[in-house]
Coordinates of N, CA and C in Angstrom, one line a residue:
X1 N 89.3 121.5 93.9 CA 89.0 122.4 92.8 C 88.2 121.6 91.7
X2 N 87.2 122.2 91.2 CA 86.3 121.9 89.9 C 87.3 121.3 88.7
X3 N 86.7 121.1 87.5 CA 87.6 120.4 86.7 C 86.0 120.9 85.8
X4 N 86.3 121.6 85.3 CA 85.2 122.8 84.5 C 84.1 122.2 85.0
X5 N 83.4 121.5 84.6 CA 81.8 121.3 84.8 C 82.0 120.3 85.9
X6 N 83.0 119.5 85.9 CA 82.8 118.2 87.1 C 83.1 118.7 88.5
X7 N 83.1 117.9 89.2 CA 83.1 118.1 90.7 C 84.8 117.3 90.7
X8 N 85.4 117.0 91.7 CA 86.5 116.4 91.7 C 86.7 116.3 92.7
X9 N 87.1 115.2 93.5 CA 87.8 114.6 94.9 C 88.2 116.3 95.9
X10 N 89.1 116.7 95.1 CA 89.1 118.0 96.2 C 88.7 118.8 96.8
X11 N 87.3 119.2 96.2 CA 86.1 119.8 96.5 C 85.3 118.9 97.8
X12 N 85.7 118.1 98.1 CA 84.9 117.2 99.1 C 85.5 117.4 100.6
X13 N 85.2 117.8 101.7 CA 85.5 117.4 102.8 C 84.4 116.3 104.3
X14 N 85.7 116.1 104.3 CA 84.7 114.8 105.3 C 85.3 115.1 107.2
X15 N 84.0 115.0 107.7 CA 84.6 115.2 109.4 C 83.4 113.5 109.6
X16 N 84.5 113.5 110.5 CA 83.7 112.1 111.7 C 83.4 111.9 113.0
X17 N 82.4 112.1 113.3 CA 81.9 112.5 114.9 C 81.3 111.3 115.3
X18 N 82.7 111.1 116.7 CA 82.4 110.0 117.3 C 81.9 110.2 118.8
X19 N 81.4 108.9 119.8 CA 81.0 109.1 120.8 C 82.4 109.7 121.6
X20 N 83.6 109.0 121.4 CA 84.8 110.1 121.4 C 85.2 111.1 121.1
X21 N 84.1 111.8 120.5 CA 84.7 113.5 119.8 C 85.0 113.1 118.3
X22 N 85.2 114.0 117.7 CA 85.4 114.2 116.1 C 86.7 114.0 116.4
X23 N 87.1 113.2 114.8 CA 88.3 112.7 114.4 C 88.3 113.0 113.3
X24 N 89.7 114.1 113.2 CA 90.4 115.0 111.8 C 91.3 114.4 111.1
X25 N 90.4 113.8 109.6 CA 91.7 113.0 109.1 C 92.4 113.8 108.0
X26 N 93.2 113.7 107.6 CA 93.8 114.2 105.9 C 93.4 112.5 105.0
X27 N 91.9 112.8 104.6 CA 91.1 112.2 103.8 C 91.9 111.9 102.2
X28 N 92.2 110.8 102.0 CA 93.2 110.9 100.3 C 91.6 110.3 99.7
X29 N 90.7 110.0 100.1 CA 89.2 109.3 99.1 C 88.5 109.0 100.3
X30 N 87.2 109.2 99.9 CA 86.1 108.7 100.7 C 85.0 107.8 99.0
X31 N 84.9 106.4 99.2 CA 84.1 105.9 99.1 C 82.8 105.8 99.3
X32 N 81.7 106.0 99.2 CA 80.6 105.5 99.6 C 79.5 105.1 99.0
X33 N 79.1 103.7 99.2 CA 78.1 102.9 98.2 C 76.8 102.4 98.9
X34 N 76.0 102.5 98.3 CA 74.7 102.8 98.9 C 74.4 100.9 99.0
X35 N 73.4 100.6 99.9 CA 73.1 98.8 99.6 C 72.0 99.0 99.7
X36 N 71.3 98.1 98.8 CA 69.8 97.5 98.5 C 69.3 96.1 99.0
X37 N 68.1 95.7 99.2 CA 67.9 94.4 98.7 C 66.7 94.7 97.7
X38 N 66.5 93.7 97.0 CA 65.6 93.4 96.0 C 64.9 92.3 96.0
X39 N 63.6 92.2 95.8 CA 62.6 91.0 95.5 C 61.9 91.0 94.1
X40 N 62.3 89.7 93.8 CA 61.9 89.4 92.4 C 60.2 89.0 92.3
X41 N 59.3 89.3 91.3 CA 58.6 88.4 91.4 C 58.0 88.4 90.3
X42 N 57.5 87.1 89.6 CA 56.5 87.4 88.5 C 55.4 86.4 88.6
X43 N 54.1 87.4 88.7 CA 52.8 86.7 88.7 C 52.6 86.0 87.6
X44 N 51.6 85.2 87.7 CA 51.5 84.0 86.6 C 50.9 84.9 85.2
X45 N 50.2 85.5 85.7 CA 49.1 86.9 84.5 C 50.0 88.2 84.4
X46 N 50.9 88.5 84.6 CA 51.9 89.8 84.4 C 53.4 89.4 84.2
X47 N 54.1 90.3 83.6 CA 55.1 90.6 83.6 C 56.2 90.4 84.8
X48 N 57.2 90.2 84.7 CA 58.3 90.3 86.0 C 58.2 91.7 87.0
X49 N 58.0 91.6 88.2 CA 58.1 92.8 88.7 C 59.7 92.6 89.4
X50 N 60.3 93.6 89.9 CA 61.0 93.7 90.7 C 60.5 95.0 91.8
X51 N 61.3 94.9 92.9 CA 60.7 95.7 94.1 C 62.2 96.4 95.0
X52 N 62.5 97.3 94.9 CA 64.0 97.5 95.8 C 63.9 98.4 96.9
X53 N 64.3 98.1 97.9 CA 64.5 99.0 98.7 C 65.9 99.0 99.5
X54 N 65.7 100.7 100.0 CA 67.4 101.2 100.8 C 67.9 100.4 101.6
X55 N 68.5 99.6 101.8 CA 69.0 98.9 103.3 C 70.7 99.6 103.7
X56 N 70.4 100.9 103.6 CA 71.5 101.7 104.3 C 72.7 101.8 103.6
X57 N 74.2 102.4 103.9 CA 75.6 102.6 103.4 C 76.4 101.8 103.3
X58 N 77.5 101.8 103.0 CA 79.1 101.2 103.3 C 79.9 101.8 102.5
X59 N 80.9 102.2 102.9 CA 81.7 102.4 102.2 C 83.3 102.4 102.8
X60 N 84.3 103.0 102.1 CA 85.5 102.9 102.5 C 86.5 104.6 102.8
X61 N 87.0 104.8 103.7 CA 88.2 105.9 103.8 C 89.4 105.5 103.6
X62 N 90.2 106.0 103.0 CA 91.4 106.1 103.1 C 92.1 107.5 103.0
X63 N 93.0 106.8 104.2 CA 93.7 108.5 105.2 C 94.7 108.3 104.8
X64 N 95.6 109.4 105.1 CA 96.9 109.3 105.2 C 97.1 109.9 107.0
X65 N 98.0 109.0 107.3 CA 98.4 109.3 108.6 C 99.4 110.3 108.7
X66 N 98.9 111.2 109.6 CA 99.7 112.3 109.3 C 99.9 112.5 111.2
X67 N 98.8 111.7 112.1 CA 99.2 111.4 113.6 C 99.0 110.5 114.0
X68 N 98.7 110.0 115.3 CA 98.0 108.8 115.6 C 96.6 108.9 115.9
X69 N 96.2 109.7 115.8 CA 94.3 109.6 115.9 C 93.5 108.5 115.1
X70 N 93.8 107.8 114.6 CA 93.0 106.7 114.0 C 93.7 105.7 114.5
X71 N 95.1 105.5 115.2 CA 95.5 104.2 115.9 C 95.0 104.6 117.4
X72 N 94.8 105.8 118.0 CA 94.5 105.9 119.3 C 92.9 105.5 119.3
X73 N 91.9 106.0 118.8 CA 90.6 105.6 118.6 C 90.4 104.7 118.2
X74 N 90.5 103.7 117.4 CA 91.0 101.9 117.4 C 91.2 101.9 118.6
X75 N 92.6 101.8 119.3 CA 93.1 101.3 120.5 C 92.1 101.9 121.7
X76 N 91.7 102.7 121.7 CA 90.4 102.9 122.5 C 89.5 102.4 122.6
X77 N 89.2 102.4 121.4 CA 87.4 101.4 121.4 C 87.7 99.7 121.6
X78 N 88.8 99.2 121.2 CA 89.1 97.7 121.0 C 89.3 97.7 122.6
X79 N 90.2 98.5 123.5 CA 90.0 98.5 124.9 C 88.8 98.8 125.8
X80 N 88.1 99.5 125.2 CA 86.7 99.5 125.4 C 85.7 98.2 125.4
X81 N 86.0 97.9 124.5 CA 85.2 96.6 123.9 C 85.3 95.5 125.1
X82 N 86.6 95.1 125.2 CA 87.1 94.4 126.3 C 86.8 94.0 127.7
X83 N 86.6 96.1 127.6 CA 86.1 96.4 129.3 C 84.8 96.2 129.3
X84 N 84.0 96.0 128.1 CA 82.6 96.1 128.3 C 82.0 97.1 128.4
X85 N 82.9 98.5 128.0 CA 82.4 99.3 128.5 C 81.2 99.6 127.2
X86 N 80.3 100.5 127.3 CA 79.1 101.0 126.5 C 79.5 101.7 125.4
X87 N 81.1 102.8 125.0 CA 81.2 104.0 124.5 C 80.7 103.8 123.0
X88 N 80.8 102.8 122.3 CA 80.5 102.6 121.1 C 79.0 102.1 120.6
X89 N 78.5 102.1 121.5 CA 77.2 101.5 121.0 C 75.9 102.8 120.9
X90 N 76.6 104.3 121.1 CA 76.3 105.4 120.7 C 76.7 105.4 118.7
X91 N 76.0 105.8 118.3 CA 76.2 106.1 116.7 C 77.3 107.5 116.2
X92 N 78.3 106.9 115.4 CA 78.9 107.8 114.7 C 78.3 109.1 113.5
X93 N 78.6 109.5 113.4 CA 78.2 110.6 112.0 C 79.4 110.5 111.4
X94 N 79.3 110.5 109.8 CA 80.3 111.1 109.0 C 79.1 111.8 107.9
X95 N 80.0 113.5 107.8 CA 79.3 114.4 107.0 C 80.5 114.9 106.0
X96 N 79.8 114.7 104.9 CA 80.2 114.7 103.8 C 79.7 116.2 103.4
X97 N 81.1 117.0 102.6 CA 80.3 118.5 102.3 C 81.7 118.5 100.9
X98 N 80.1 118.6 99.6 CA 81.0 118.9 98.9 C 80.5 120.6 98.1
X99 N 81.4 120.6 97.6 CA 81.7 122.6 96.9 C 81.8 122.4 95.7
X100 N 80.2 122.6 95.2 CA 79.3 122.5 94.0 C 80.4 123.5 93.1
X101 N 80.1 123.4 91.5 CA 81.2 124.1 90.9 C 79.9 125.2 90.9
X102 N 79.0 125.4 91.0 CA 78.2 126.8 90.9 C 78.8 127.5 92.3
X103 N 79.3 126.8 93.0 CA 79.3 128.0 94.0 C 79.0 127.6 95.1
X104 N 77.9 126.7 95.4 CA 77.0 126.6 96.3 C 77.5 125.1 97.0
X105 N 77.0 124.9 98.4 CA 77.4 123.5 99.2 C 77.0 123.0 99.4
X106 N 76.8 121.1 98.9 CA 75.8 120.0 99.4 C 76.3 119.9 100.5
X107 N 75.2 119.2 101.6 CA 75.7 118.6 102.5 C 75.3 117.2 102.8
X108 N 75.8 115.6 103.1 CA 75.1 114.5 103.3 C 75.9 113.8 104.7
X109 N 74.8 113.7 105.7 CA 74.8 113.2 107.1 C 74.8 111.6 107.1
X110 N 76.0 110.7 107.0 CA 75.9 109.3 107.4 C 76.1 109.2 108.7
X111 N 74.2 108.4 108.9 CA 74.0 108.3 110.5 C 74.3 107.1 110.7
X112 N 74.3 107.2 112.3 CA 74.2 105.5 112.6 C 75.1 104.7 111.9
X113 N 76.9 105.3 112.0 CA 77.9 104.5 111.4 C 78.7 103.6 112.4
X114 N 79.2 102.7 112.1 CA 79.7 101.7 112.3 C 81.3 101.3 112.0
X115 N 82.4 101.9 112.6 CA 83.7 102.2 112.2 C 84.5 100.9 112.2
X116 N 85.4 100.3 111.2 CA 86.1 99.2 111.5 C 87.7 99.7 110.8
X117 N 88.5 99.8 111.0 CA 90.3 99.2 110.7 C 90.1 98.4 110.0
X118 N 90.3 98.8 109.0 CA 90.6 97.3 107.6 C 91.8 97.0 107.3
X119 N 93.0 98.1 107.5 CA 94.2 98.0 106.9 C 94.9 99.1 107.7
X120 N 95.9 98.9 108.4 CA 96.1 100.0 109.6 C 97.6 100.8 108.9
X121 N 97.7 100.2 107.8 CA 98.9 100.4 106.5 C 100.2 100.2 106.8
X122 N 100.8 100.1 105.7 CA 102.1 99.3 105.4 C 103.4 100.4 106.2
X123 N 104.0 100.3 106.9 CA 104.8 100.9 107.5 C 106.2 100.8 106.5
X124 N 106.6 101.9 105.9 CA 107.7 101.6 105.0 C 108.7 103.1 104.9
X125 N 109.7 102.8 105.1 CA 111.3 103.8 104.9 C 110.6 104.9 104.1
X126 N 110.7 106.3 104.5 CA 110.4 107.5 103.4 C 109.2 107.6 102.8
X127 N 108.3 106.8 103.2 CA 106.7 106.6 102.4 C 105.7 107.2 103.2
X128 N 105.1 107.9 102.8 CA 103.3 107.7 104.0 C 103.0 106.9 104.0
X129 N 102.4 106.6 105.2 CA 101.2 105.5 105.7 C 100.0 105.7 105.0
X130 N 99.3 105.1 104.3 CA 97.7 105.4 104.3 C 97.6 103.8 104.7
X131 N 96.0 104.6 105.5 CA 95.3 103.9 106.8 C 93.9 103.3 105.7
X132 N 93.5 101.8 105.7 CA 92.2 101.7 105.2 C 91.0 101.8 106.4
X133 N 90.0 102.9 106.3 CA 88.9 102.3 107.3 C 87.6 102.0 106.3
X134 N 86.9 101.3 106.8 CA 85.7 101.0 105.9 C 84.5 101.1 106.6
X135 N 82.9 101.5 106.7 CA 82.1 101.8 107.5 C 80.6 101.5 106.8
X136 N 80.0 101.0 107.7 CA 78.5 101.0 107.5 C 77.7 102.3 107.9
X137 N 76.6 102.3 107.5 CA 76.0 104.1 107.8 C 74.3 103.1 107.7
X138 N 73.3 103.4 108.7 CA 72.2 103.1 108.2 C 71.4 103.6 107.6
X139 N 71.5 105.5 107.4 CA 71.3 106.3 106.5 C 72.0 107.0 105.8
X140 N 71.7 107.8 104.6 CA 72.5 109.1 104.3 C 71.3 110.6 104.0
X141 N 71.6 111.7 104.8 CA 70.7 112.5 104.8 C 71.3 113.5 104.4
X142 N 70.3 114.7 103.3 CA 70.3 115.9 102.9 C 70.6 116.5 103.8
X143 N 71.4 117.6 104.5 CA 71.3 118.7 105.5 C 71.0 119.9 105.2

């Protein structure tokens, strides 16, 4: 829901499509931070320039575990890995859709992601689990 003029966390939905099929989390935040590099330079006759360009995503999820689909897809791929098998070296998608307070829906395609288990969460009496995953994206596209 909007928060008059702002956007707010709940208005966001996130899906993740892997070479395993899409994985449905109950999303508690999606992070995501853009990376650069930069080159400095200043000619001897001018001013300092600087020069930046995109060098792709990263950012972080955190779920709350509500099944095991993020410990089975881990234990998949990490068995995968092992066997040598190829399944991950296909690119993920995560699409980001948020619900503009006018009404209307952006949509942003992170391609070419890169999934890692950062924190598979604290296992504790009466509590939810929330799961850290954290991910690289080489792009992020308007849809």
């Amino acid at each position: 829901m909007a928060f008059g003029a702002n956007t707010t966390g709940d208005t966001t939905f996130i899906d993740v499509d892997t070479p395993y099929g899409p994985l449905r989390f109950k999303v508690a935040s999606f992070h995501p931070k853009p990376k650069y590099d930069s080159i400095s330079v200043t000619p001897l006759n001018s001013e300092h320039e600087e020069w930046i360009a995109p060098r792709g995503w990263e950012g972080d999820l955190e779920i709350i575990r509500t099944d095991a689909t993020a410990d089975n897809f881990f234990a998949q791929w990490e068995a995968d890995f092992y066997a040598g098998s190829p399944s991950m070296t296909q690119p993920t998608t995560i699409t980001e859709t948020i619900k503009e307070t006018d009404g209307s829906t952006s949509t942003f395609k992170y391609t070419g992601v890169a999934l890692k288990l950062t924190d598979p969460g604290k296992r504790e009496n009466g509590k939810p689990i929330t799961m850290q995953i954290s991910f690289t994206a080489k792009r992020r596209l308007k849809s």
